[in-house]
C-alpha cells in the first residue's frame, strides 16, 4: 500500500506499454499445476484469448522464463503463434517490484495464481480471478471480490465476464489497514 501511493513511474511504464488506466487486464501464471499440465495451460491461455476477443482489452502478461518456455513447448504450434502474436496480449519478462505495483494499481482486473497478487488486488480495490482451486485469502472470495476458477476454461471466462460487468464491489478492512 505504501509503494502504491507513490508515483513509481506510472506514466513512464503505462506509456511505454501503450496502456490506459483501468483499460487493461493483468495476468500472472506461474504455479506448476497451471504450467506443467498442458491441458491446464491451454485452458488458461484460451480463456485469455477469448477475453481479449470479447473485450478488446489489452492483457499484460509478465512471464517467468519457465512459464514462457512451457508455452513455447505446447504441441499446437499454431495456437502458440496465435497467442504470442496477438497484438493485445503484451508478454513481458518478469516484472520488478515497482512495475508490478504500478500494473496492479492501474489495471481493471487481475487474473492470477499468485497468493500475493490476490491480496494486493484487494488492497488496490481490483477484482481478481484466482487460477487455483483454493486460496489462503478466502475472505476476498466470500466478499465477492475474487472468484476461484482453477484452470477450467469456462469458469475462467465466466468469472472474467462477471467481474468486468460488476460495479458494486465493497472493500471492507478485512485485513486491517495493511
Short mmCIF file of C-alpha atoms in Angstrom, two decimals:
data_model
loop_
_atom_site.label_atom_id
_atom_site.label_comp_id
_atom_site.label_asym_id
_atom_site.label_seq_id
_atom_site.Cartn_x
_atom_site.Cartn_y
_atom_site.Cartn_z
CA UNK A 1 0.00 0.00 0.00
CA UNK A 2 2.90 2.32 0.81
CA UNK A 3 4.51 1.83 -2.58
CA UNK A 4 1.14 2.01 -4.33
CA UNK A 5 0.74 5.58 -3.09
CA UNK A 6 3.98 6.64 -4.78
CA UNK A 7 4.28 7.56 -8.44
CA UNK A 8 6.77 4.73 -9.18
CA UNK A 9 6.98 5.61 -12.86
CA UNK A 10 3.29 5.11 -13.64
CA UNK A 11 3.32 7.47 -16.60
CA UNK A 12 6.54 6.01 -17.99
CA UNK A 13 5.57 2.34 -17.67
CA UNK A 14 1.98 2.67 -18.85
CA UNK A 15 3.01 4.93 -21.74
CA UNK A 16 5.79 2.58 -22.82
CA UNK A 17 3.27 -0.28 -22.97
CA UNK A 18 0.56 1.92 -24.52
CA UNK A 19 -1.79 1.20 -21.61
CA UNK A 20 -4.55 3.35 -20.19
CA UNK A 21 -5.58 3.27 -16.55
CA UNK A 22 -8.38 0.73 -15.92
CA UNK A 23 -8.41 -0.35 -19.57
CA UNK A 24 -6.25 -3.47 -19.42
CA UNK A 25 -6.09 -6.78 -17.58
CA UNK A 26 -3.06 -8.01 -15.65
CA UNK A 27 -2.40 -11.75 -15.61
CA UNK A 28 0.29 -13.84 -13.96
CA UNK A 29 0.71 -17.61 -14.26
CA UNK A 30 3.48 -19.50 -12.51
CA UNK A 31 2.19 -22.43 -10.44
CA UNK A 32 3.21 -25.91 -11.57
CA UNK A 33 -0.42 -27.04 -11.59
CA UNK A 34 -1.12 -24.42 -14.27
CA UNK A 35 2.10 -24.55 -16.27
CA UNK A 36 3.21 -28.18 -16.17
CA UNK A 37 -0.13 -29.74 -17.15
CA UNK A 38 -0.61 -28.91 -20.81
CA UNK A 39 -4.42 -29.03 -20.75
CA UNK A 40 -4.46 -26.57 -17.82
CA UNK A 41 -2.08 -24.16 -19.51
CA UNK A 42 -4.03 -24.31 -22.77
CA UNK A 43 -7.32 -23.79 -20.91
CA UNK A 44 -5.98 -20.64 -19.27
CA UNK A 45 -4.44 -19.26 -22.45
CA UNK A 46 -7.60 -19.98 -24.47
CA UNK A 47 -9.63 -18.12 -21.84
CA UNK A 48 -7.27 -15.15 -22.15
CA UNK A 49 -7.65 -15.14 -25.95
CA UNK A 50 -11.41 -15.34 -25.60
CA UNK A 51 -11.38 -12.48 -23.10
CA UNK A 52 -9.26 -10.32 -25.41
CA UNK A 53 -11.54 -11.06 -28.37
CA UNK A 54 -14.69 -10.29 -26.38
CA UNK A 55 -13.49 -7.17 -24.54
CA UNK A 56 -10.79 -5.85 -26.92
CA UNK A 57 -8.84 -5.04 -23.75
CA UNK A 58 -5.09 -5.48 -23.65
CA UNK A 59 -3.83 -8.27 -21.43
CA UNK A 60 -0.48 -7.71 -19.75
CA UNK A 61 1.28 -10.99 -19.03
CA UNK A 62 4.64 -10.78 -17.23
CA UNK A 63 6.05 -14.28 -17.69
CA UNK A 64 8.60 -16.18 -15.67
CA UNK A 65 11.09 -17.76 -18.12
CA UNK A 66 9.90 -21.25 -17.13
CA UNK A 67 6.27 -20.36 -17.91
CA UNK A 68 7.31 -18.78 -21.21
CA UNK A 69 9.21 -21.97 -22.10
CA UNK A 70 6.16 -24.11 -21.22
CA UNK A 71 4.01 -22.02 -23.55
CA UNK A 72 6.56 -22.32 -26.35
CA UNK A 73 6.70 -26.12 -25.81
CA UNK A 74 2.96 -26.63 -26.33
CA UNK A 75 2.25 -29.13 -29.10
CA UNK A 76 -0.22 -26.94 -31.00
CA UNK A 77 2.25 -24.53 -32.62
CA UNK A 78 -0.50 -22.66 -34.50
CA UNK A 79 -2.19 -21.90 -31.18
CA UNK A 80 1.11 -20.79 -29.62
CA UNK A 81 1.79 -18.47 -32.54
CA UNK A 82 -1.74 -17.03 -32.45
CA UNK A 83 -1.37 -16.38 -28.72
CA UNK A 84 2.14 -14.92 -28.79
CA UNK A 85 1.49 -12.75 -31.86
CA UNK A 86 -1.81 -11.32 -30.62
CA UNK A 87 -1.16 -7.57 -30.52
CA UNK A 88 -3.41 -7.11 -27.47
CA UNK A 89 -1.54 -9.69 -25.40
CA UNK A 90 1.55 -8.00 -24.07
CA UNK A 91 4.07 -10.61 -22.96
CA UNK A 92 6.73 -9.14 -20.69
CA UNK A 93 9.67 -10.53 -18.77
CA UNK A 94 9.02 -10.93 -15.03
CA UNK A 95 8.04 -7.55 -13.60
CA UNK A 96 10.12 -5.97 -10.88
CA UNK A 97 8.52 -4.89 -7.62
CA UNK A 98 7.74 -1.29 -8.61
CA UNK A 99 6.46 -2.29 -12.05
CA UNK A 100 4.12 -4.97 -10.73
CA UNK A 101 2.72 -2.49 -8.19
CA UNK A 102 2.10 0.04 -10.98
CA UNK A 103 0.46 -2.64 -13.15
CA UNK A 104 -1.74 -3.88 -10.29
CA UNK A 105 -2.80 -0.42 -9.17
CA UNK A 106 -3.87 0.70 -12.66
CA UNK A 107 -5.48 -2.44 -14.11
CA UNK A 108 -9.19 -3.16 -14.43
CA UNK A 109 -8.90 -6.83 -13.39
CA UNK A 110 -6.24 -9.21 -12.13
CA UNK A 111 -6.07 -12.86 -13.19
CA UNK A 112 -3.51 -14.80 -11.19
CA UNK A 113 -2.41 -17.95 -9.44
CA UNK A 114 -0.21 -15.95 -7.07
CA UNK A 115 -1.25 -15.73 -3.43
CA UNK A 116 0.42 -12.36 -3.00
CA UNK A 117 -1.24 -10.76 -6.01
CA UNK A 118 -4.67 -11.90 -4.82
CA UNK A 119 -4.28 -9.95 -1.60
CA UNK A 120 -2.64 -6.98 -3.32
CA UNK A 121 -5.58 -6.91 -5.75
CA UNK A 122 -7.87 -6.49 -2.75
CA UNK A 123 -5.77 -3.69 -1.27
CA UNK A 124 -5.76 -1.90 -4.65
CA UNK A 125 -9.53 -2.47 -4.96
CA UNK A 126 -9.28 -4.61 -8.07
CA UNK A 127 -11.40 -7.70 -8.73
CA UNK A 128 -9.46 -10.93 -9.13
CA UNK A 129 -9.85 -14.23 -10.97
CA UNK A 130 -7.90 -16.82 -9.00
CA UNK A 131 -6.45 -19.57 -11.19
CA UNK A 132 -6.45 -22.03 -8.29
CA UNK A 133 -8.87 -24.46 -6.67
CA UNK A 134 -8.41 -22.89 -3.23
CA UNK A 135 -6.94 -19.77 -1.71
CA UNK A 136 -5.34 -18.60 1.51
CA UNK A 137 -7.48 -15.46 1.26
CA UNK A 138 -10.99 -16.93 1.46
CA UNK A 139 -12.29 -13.59 2.76
CA UNK A 140 -11.90 -11.93 -0.65
CA UNK A 141 -13.84 -14.74 -2.31
CA UNK A 142 -16.55 -14.66 0.35
CA UNK A 143 -16.84 -10.88 -0.07
CA UNK A 144 -17.28 -11.24 -3.85
CA UNK A 145 -14.04 -9.54 -4.86
CA UNK A 146 -12.49 -12.70 -6.27
CA UNK A 147 -13.61 -15.92 -7.91
CA UNK A 148 -11.82 -19.28 -7.74
CA UNK A 149 -11.67 -20.97 -11.15
CA UNK A 150 -8.70 -23.28 -11.22
CA UNK A 151 -7.59 -23.82 -14.80
CA UNK A 152 -11.14 -24.52 -16.02
CA UNK A 153 -11.59 -22.57 -19.26
CA UNK A 154 -15.33 -21.98 -18.92
CA UNK A 155 -15.06 -20.99 -15.25
CA UNK A 156 -12.29 -18.51 -16.10
CA UNK A 157 -14.33 -16.96 -18.93
CA UNK A 158 -17.45 -16.74 -16.76
CA UNK A 159 -15.51 -15.20 -13.86
CA UNK A 160 -13.89 -12.61 -16.14
CA UNK A 161 -17.24 -11.68 -17.64
CA UNK A 162 -18.92 -11.43 -14.23
CA UNK A 163 -16.17 -9.40 -12.59
CA UNK A 164 -15.83 -6.99 -15.53
CA UNK A 165 -19.58 -6.35 -15.54
CA UNK A 166 -19.91 -5.90 -11.77
CA UNK A 167 -19.63 -2.40 -10.34
CA UNK A 168 -20.81 -2.77 -6.75
CA UNK A 169 -17.68 -4.14 -5.11
CA UNK A 170 -17.07 -3.40 -1.47
CA UNK A 171 -13.70 -3.43 0.23
CA UNK A 172 -14.18 -3.63 3.99
CA UNK A 173 -10.98 -3.67 6.06
CA UNK A 174 -10.80 -7.46 6.15
CA UNK A 175 -7.04 -7.29 6.71
CA UNK A 176 -6.84 -4.13 8.75
CA UNK A 177 -5.13 -1.11 7.25
CA UNK A 178 -2.39 -3.09 5.54
#
